[in-house]
Coordinates of N, CA and C and ligand atoms in Angstrom, one line a residue:
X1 N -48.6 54.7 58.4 CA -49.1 54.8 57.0 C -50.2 55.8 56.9
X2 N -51.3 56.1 57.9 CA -52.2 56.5 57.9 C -51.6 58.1 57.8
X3 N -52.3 58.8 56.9 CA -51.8 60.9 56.5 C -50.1 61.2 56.5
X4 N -49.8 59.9 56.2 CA -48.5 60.0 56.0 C -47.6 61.0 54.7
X5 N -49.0 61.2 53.7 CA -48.1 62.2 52.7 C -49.5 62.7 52.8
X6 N -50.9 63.2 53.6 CA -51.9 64.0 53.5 C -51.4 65.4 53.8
X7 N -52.0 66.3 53.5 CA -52.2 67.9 53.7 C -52.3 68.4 52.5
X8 N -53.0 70.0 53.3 CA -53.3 70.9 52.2 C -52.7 71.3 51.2
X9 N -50.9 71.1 51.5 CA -50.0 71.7 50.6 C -50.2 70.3 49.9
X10 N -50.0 69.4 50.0 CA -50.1 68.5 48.7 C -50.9 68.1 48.1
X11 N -51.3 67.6 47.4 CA -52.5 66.8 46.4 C -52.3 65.1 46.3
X12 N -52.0 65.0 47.4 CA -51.4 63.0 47.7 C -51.9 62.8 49.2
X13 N -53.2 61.9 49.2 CA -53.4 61.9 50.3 C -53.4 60.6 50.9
X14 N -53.0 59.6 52.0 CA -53.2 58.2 52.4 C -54.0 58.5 53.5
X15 N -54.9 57.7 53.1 CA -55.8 57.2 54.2 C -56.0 55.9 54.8
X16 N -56.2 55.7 56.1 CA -56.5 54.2 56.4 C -58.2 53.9 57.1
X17 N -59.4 53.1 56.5 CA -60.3 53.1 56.6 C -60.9 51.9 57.4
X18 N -61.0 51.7 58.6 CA -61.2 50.3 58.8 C -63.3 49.5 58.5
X19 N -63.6 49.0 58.7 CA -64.9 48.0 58.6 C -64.9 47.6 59.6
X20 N -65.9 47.6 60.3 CA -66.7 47.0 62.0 C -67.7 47.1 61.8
X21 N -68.0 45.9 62.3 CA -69.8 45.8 63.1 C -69.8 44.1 62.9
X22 N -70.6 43.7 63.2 CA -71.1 42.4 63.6 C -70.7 41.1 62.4
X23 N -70.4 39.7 62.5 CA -70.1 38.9 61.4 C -71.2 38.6 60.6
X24 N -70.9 39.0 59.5 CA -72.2 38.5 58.4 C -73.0 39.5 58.2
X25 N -72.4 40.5 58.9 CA -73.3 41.6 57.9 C -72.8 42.1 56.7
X26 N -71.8 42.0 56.3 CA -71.6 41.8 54.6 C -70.4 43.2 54.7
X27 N -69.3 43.5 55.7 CA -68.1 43.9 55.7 C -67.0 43.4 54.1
X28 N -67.4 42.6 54.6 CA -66.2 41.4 53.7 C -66.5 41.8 51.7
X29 N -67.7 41.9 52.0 CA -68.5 42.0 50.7 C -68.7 43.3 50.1
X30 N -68.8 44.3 51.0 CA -68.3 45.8 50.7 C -67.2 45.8 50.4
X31 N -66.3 45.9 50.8 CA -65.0 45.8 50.1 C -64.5 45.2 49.1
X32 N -65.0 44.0 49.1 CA -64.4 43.6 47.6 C -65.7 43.7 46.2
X33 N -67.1 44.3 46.7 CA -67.3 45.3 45.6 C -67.1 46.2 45.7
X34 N -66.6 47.1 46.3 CA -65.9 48.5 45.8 C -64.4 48.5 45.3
X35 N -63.3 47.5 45.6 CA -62.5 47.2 45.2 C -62.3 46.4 43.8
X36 N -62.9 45.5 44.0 CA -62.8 44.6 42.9 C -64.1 44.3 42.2
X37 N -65.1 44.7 42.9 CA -66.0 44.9 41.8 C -66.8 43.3 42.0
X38 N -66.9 42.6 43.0 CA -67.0 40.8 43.1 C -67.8 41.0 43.8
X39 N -69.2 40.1 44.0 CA -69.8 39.4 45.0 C -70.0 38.2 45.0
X40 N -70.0 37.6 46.7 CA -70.2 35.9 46.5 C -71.3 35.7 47.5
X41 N -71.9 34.6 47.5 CA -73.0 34.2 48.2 C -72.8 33.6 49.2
X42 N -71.3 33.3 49.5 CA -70.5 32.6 50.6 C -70.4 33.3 51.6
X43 N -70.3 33.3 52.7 CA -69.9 33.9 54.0 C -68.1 33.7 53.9
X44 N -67.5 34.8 53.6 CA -65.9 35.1 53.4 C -65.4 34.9 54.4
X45 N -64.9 33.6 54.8 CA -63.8 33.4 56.1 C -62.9 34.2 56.2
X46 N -61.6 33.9 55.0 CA -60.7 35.0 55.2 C -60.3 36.0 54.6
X47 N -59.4 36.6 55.1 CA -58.9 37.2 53.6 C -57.5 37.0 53.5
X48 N -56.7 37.3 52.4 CA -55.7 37.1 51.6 C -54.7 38.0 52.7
X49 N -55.2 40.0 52.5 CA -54.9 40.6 53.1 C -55.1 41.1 54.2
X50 N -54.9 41.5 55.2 CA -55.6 42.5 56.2 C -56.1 44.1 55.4
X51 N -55.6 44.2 54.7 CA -56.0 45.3 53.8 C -56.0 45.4 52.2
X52 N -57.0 46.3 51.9 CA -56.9 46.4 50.4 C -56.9 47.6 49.9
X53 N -55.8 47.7 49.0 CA -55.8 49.7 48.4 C -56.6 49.9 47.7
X54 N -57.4 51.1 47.5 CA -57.9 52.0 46.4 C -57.5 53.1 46.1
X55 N -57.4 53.2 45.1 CA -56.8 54.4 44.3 C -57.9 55.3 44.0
X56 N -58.2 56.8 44.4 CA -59.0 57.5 43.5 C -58.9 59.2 43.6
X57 N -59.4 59.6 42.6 CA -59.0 60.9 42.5 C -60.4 61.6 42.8
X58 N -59.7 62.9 43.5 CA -61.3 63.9 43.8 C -61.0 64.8 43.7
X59 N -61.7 65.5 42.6 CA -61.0 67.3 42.0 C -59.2 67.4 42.1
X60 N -58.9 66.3 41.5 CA -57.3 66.3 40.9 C -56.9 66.4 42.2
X61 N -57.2 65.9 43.0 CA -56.3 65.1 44.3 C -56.1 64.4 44.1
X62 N -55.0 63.0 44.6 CA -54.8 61.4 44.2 C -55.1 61.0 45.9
X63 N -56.0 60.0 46.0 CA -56.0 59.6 47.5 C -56.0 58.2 47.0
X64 N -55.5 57.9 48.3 CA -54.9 56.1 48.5 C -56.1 55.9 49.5
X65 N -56.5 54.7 49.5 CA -57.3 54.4 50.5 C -57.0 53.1 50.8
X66 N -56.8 52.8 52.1 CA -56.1 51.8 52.9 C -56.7 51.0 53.4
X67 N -57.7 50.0 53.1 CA -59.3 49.8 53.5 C -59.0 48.3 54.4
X68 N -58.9 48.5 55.8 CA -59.0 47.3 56.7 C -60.1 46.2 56.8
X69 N -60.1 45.3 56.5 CA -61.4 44.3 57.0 C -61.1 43.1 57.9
X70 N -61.8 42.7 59.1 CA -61.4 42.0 59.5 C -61.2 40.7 59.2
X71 N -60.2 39.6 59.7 CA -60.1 38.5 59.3 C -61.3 37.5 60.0
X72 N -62.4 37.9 60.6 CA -63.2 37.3 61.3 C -63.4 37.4 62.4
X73 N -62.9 38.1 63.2 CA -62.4 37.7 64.7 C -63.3 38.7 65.3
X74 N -64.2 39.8 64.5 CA -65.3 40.4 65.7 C -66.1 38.9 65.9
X75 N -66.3 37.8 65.8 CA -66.9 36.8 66.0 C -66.6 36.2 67.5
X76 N -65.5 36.5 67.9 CA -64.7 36.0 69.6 C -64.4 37.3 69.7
X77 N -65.4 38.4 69.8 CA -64.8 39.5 70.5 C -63.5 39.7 70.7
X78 N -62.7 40.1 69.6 CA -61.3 39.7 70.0 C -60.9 40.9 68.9
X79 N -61.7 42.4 68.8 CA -61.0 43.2 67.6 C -60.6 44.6 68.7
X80 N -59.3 44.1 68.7 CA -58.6 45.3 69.6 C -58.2 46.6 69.2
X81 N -58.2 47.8 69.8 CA -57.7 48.9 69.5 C -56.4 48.8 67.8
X82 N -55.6 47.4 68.2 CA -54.8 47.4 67.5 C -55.1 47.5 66.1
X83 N -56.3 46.8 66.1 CA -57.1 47.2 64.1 C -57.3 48.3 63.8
X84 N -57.9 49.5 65.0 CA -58.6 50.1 64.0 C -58.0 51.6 64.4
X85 N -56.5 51.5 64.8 CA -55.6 52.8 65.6 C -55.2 53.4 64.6
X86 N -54.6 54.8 64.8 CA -54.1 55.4 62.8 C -55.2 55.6 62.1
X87 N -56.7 55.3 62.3 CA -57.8 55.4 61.5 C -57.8 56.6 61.3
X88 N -58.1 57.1 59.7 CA -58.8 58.2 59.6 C -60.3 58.2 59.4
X89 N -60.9 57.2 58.9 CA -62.2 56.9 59.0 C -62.8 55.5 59.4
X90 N -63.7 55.0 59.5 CA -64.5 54.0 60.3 C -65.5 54.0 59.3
X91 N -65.9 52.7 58.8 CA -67.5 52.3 58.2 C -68.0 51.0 59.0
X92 N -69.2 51.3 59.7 CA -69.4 50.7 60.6 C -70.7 49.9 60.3
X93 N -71.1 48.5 59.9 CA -72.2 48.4 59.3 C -72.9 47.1 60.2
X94 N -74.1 47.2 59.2 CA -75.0 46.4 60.1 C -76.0 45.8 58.8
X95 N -76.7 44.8 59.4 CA -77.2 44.2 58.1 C -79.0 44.7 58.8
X96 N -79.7 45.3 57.7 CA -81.0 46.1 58.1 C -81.6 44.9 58.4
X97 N -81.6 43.7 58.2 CA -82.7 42.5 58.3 C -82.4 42.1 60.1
X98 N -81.4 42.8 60.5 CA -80.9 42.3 61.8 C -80.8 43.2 63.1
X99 N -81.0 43.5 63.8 CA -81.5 44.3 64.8 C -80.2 44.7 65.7
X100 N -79.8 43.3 65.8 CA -79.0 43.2 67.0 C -77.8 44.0 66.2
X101 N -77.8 43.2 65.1 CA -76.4 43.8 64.3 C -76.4 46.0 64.1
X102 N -77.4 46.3 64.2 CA -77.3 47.8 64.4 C -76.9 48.0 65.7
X103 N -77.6 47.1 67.0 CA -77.0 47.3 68.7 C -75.8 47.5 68.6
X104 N -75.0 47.0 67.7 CA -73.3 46.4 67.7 C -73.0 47.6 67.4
X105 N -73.5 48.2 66.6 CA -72.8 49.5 65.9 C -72.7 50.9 66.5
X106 N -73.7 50.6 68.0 CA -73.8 51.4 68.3 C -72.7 51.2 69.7
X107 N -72.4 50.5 69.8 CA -71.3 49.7 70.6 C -69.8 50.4 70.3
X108 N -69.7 50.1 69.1 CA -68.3 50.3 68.4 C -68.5 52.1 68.3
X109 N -69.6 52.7 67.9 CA -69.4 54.5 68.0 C -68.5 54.6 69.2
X110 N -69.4 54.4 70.2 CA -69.0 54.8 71.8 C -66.9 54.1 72.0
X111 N -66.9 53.1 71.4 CA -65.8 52.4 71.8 C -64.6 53.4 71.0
X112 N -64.9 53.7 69.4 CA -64.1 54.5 68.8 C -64.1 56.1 69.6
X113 N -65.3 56.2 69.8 CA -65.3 57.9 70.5 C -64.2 57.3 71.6
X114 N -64.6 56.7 72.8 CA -63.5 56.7 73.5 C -62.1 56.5 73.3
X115 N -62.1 55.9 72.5 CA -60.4 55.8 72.1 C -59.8 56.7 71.3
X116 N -60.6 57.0 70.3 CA -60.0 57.7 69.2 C -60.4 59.5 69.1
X117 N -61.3 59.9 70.2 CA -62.1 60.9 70.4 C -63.1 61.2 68.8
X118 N -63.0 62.4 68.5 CA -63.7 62.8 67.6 C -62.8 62.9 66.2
X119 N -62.1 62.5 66.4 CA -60.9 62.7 64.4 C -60.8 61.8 63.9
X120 N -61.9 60.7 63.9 CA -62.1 59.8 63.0 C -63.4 60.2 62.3
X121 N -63.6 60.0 61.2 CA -64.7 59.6 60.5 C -65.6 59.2 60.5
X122 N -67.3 59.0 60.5 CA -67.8 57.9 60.8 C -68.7 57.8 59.5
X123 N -69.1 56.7 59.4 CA -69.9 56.3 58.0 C -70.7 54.6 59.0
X124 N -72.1 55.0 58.9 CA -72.6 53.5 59.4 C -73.6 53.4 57.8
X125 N -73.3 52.1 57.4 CA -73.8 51.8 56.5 C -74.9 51.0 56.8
X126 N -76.1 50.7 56.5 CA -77.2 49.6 56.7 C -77.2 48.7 55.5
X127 N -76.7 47.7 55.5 CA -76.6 46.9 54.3 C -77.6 45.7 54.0
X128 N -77.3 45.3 52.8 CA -78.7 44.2 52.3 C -79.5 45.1 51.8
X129 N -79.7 46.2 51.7 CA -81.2 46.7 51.3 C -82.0 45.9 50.0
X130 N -81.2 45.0 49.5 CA -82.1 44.2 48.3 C -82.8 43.4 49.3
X131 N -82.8 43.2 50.6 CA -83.7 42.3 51.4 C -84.7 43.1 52.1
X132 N -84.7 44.3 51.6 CA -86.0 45.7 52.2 C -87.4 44.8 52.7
X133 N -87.7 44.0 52.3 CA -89.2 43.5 52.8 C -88.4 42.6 54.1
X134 N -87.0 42.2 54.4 CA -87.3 41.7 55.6 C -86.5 42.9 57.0
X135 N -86.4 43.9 56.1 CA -85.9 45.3 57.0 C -86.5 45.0 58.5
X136 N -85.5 45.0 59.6 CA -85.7 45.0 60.7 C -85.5 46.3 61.8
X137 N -85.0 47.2 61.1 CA -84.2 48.4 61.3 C -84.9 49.3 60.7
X138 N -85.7 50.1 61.3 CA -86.3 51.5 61.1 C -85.3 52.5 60.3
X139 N -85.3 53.0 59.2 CA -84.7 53.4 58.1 C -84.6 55.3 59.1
X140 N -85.6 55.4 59.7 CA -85.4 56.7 60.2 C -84.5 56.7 61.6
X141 N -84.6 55.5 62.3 CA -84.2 55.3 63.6 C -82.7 55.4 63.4
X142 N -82.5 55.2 62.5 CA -80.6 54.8 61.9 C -80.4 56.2 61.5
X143 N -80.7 56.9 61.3 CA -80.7 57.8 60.4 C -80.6 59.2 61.2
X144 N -81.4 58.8 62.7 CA -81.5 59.8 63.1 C -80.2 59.3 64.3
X145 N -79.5 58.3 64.9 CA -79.5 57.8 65.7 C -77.3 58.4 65.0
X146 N -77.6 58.1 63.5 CA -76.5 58.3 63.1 C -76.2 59.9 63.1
X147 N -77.1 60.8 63.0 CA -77.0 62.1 63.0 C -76.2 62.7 64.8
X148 N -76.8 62.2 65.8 CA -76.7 62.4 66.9 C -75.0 62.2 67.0
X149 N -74.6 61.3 66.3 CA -73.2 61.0 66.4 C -72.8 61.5 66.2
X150 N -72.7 62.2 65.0 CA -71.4 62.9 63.3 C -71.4 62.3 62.7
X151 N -72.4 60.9 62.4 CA -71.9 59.9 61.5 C -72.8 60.2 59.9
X152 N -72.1 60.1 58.8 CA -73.6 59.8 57.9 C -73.5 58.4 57.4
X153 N -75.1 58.0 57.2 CA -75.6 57.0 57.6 C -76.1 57.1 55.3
X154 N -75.6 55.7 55.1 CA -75.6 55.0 54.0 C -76.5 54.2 53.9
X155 N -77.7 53.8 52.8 CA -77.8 52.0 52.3 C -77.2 51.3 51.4
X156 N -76.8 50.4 51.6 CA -75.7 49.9 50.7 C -76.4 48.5 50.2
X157 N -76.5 48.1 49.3 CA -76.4 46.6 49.0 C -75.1 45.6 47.9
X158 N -74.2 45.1 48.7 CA -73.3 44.9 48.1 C -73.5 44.1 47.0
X159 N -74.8 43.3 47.3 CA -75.3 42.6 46.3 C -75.3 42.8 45.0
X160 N -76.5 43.8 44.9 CA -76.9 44.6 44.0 C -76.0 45.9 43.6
X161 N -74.8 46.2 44.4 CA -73.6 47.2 44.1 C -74.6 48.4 44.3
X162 N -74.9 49.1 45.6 CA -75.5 50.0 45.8 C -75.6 51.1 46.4
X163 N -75.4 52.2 47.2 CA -74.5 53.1 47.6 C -73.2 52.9 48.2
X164 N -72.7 52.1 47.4 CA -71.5 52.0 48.1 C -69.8 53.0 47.4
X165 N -70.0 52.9 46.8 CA -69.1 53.8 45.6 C -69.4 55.3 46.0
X166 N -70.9 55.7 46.2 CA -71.0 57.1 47.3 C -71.0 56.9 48.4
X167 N -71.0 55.9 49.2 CA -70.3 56.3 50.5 C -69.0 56.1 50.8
X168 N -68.0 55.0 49.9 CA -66.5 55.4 49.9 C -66.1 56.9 49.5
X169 N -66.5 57.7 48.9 CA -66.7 58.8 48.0 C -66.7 60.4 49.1
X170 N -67.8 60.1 50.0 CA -68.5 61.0 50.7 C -67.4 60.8 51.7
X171 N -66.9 59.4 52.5 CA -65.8 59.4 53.4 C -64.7 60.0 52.9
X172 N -64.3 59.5 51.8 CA -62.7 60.1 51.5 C -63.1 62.2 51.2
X173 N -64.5 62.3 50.9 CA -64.1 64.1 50.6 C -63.9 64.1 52.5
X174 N -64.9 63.8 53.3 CA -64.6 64.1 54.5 C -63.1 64.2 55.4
X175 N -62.5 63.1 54.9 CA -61.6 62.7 55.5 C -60.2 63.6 54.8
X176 N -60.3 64.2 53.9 CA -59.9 65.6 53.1 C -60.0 66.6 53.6
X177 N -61.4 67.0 53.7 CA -61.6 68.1 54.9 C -61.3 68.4 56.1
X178 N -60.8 66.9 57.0 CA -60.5 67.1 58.3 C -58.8 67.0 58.2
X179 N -58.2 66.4 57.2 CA -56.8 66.3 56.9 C -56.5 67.9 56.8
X180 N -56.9 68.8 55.7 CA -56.8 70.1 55.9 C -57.3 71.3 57.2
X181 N -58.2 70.8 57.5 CA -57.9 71.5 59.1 C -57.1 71.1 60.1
X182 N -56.2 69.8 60.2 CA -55.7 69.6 60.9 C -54.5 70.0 60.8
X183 N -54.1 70.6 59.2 CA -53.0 70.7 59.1 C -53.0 72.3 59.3
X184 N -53.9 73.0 59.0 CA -54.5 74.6 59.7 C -54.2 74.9 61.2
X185 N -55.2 74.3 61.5 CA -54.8 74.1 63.0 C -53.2 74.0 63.6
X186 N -52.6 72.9 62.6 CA -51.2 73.3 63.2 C -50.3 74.1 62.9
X187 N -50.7 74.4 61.6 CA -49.9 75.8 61.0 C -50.4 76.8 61.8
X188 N -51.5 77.1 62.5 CA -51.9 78.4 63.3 C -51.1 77.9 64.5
X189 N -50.9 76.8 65.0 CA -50.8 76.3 66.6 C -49.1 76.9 66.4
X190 N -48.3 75.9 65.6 CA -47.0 77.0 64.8 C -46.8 78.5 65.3
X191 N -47.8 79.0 64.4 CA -47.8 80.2 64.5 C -47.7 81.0 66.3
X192 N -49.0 80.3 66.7 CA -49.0 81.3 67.9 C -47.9 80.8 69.0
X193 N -47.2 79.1 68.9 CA -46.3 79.5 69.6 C -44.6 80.3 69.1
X194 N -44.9 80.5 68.1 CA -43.6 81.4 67.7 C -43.9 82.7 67.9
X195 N -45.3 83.2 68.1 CA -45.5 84.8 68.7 C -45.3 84.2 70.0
X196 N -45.5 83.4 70.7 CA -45.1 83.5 71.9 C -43.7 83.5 72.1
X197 N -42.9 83.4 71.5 CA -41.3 83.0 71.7 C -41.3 84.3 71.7
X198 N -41.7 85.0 70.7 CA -41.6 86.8 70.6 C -41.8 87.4 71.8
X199 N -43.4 87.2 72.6 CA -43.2 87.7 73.5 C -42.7 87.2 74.4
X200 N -42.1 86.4 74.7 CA -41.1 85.7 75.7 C -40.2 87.0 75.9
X201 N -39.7 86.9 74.7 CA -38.3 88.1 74.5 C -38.6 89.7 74.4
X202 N -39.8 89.8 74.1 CA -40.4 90.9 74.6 C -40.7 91.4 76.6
X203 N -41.0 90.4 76.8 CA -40.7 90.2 78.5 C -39.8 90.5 78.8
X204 N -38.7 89.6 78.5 CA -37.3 89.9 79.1 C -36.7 91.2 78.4
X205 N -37.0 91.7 77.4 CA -36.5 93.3 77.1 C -37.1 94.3 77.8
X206 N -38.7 94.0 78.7 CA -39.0 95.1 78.9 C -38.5 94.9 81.1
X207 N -38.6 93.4 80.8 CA -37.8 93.5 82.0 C -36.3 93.7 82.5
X208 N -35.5 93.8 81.7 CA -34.1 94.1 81.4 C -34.4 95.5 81.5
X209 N -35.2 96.2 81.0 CA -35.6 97.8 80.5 C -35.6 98.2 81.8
X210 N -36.7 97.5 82.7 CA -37.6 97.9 83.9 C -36.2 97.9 85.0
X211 N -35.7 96.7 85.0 CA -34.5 96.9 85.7 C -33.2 97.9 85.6
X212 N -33.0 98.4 84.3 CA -32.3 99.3 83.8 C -32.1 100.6 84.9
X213 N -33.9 100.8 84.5 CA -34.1 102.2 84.7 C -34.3 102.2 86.3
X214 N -34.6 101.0 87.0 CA -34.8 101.3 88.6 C -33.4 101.3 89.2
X215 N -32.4 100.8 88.4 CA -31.6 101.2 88.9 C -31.1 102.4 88.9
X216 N -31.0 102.7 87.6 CA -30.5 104.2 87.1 C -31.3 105.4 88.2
X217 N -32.9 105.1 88.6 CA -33.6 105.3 89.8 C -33.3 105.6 91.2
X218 N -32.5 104.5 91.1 CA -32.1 104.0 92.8 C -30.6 104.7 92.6
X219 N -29.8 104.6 91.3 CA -28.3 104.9 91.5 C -28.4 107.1 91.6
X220 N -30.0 107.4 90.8 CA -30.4 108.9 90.5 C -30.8 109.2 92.0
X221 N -31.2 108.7 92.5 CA -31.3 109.1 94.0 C -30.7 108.8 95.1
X222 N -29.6 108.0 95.2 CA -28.6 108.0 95.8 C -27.0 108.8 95.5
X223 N -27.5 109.0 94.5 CA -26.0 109.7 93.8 C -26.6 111.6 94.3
Ligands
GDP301 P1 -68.8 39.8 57.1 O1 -68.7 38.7 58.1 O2 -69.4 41.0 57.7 O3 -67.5 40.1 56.4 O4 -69.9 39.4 56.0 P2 -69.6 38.8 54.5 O5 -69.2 39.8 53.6 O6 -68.8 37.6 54.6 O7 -71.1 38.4 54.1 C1 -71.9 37.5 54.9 C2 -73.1 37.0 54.1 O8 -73.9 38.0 53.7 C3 -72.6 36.3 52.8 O9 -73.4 35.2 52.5 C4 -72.8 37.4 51.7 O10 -73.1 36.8 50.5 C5 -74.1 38.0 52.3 N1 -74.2 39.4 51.9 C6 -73.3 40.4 51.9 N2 -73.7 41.6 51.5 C7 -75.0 41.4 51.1 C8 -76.0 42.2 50.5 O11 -75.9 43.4 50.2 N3 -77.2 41.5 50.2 C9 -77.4 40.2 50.5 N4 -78.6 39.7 50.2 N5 -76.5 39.4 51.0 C10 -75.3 40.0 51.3
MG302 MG1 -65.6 39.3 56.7

């Protein structure tokens, strides 16, 4: 599913986005305010879906966004490669009132870097910020901590509906950007192995050549 109709030649892009980091930092709750526009005061067991679409346009592109969230289960360490493979981006969050929940996030960079190398996206969101007076999380420590990565680093309060619309926003132009170099990259990669086919055949003409003449050489001085 994931860049299944992306690239530079077209103006239709899919993307697949997954959500990680620790239970209860308010995953569940980003997505269905940026989606649906809802918040609940409940801790969200399940969900309906494993995913949920958004549609949006950026400078007359149409991008699909494929937004994964878990069914609960980072709770039993049990969120395998299998969630979050095909990713073009990652939002990785943590709730600022909670410390450990930023540990986590820094957990899951290294885990995605290892698996996924560097062609995923990163976006770590610090969420709750309507709870700023019980902020546990050094606003610069995240910030700088996220820089070191490639990640940029969000506050979000799903609560209060708060950078969250610009950091879905800032991910999908990113994840545009790296869709069109990747498709650069392979139109050059294309390219240079079809000059290599050339000089392949350029080889064997000048070695066909070379052989020609040492014989015509060998048959000019024996004859
Ligand atoms: P998940 O386990 O990471 O998916 O977290 P949930 O979305 O289920 O949220 C866990 C709890 O945090 C719920 O009680 C939410 O209402 C609450 N929550 C989520 N986002 C915010 C927020 O921005 N501010 C506050 N104050 N609470 C939030
Ligand atoms: Mg959830």
């Amino acid at each position: 599913m994931a860049n299944s109709d992306s690239g530079a030649s077209s103006n239709n892009y899919s993307f697949k986005v997954v959500l990680l980091g620790e239970g209860c930092v308010g995953k569940t709750s980003v997505v269905l305010r940026y989606v649906e526009d809802k918040f609940n005061e409940r801790h969200l067991t399940t969900l309906q879906a494993s995913f949920l679409n958004k549609k949006l346009n950026i400078a007359g592109r149409r991008i699909n966004l494929a937004i994964w969230d878990t069914a609960g289960q980072e709770r039993f360490h049990a969120l395998g490669p299998i969630y979050y493979r095909m990713s073009n981006g990652a939002i990785l969050v943590y709730d600022i009132t909670d410390e450990d929940s930023f540990q986590k996030v820094k957990n899951w960079v290294k885990e995605l870097k290892k698996m996924l190398g560097s062609d995923i996206c990163l976006v770590i969101a610090g969420n709750k910020i309507d709870l700023e007076k019980q902020r546990n999380v050094p606003i610069e420590e995240a910030e700088e901590y996220a820089k070191t990565v490639g990640a940029k680093h969000f506050q979000t309060s799903a609560k209060l509906n708060k950078g969250i619309e610009e950091m879905f926003l800032d991910l999908s132009q990113r994840m545009i950007e790296r869709a069109q170099e990747n498709d650069l990259q392979k139109a050059s990669e294309l390219g240079r192995s079809s000059s290599m086919r050339r000089n392949v055949v350029v080889v064997d003409d000048e070695q066909a050549a070379e052989t020609s003449t040492s014989k015509l050489t060998c048959c000019g001085s024996t004859t």
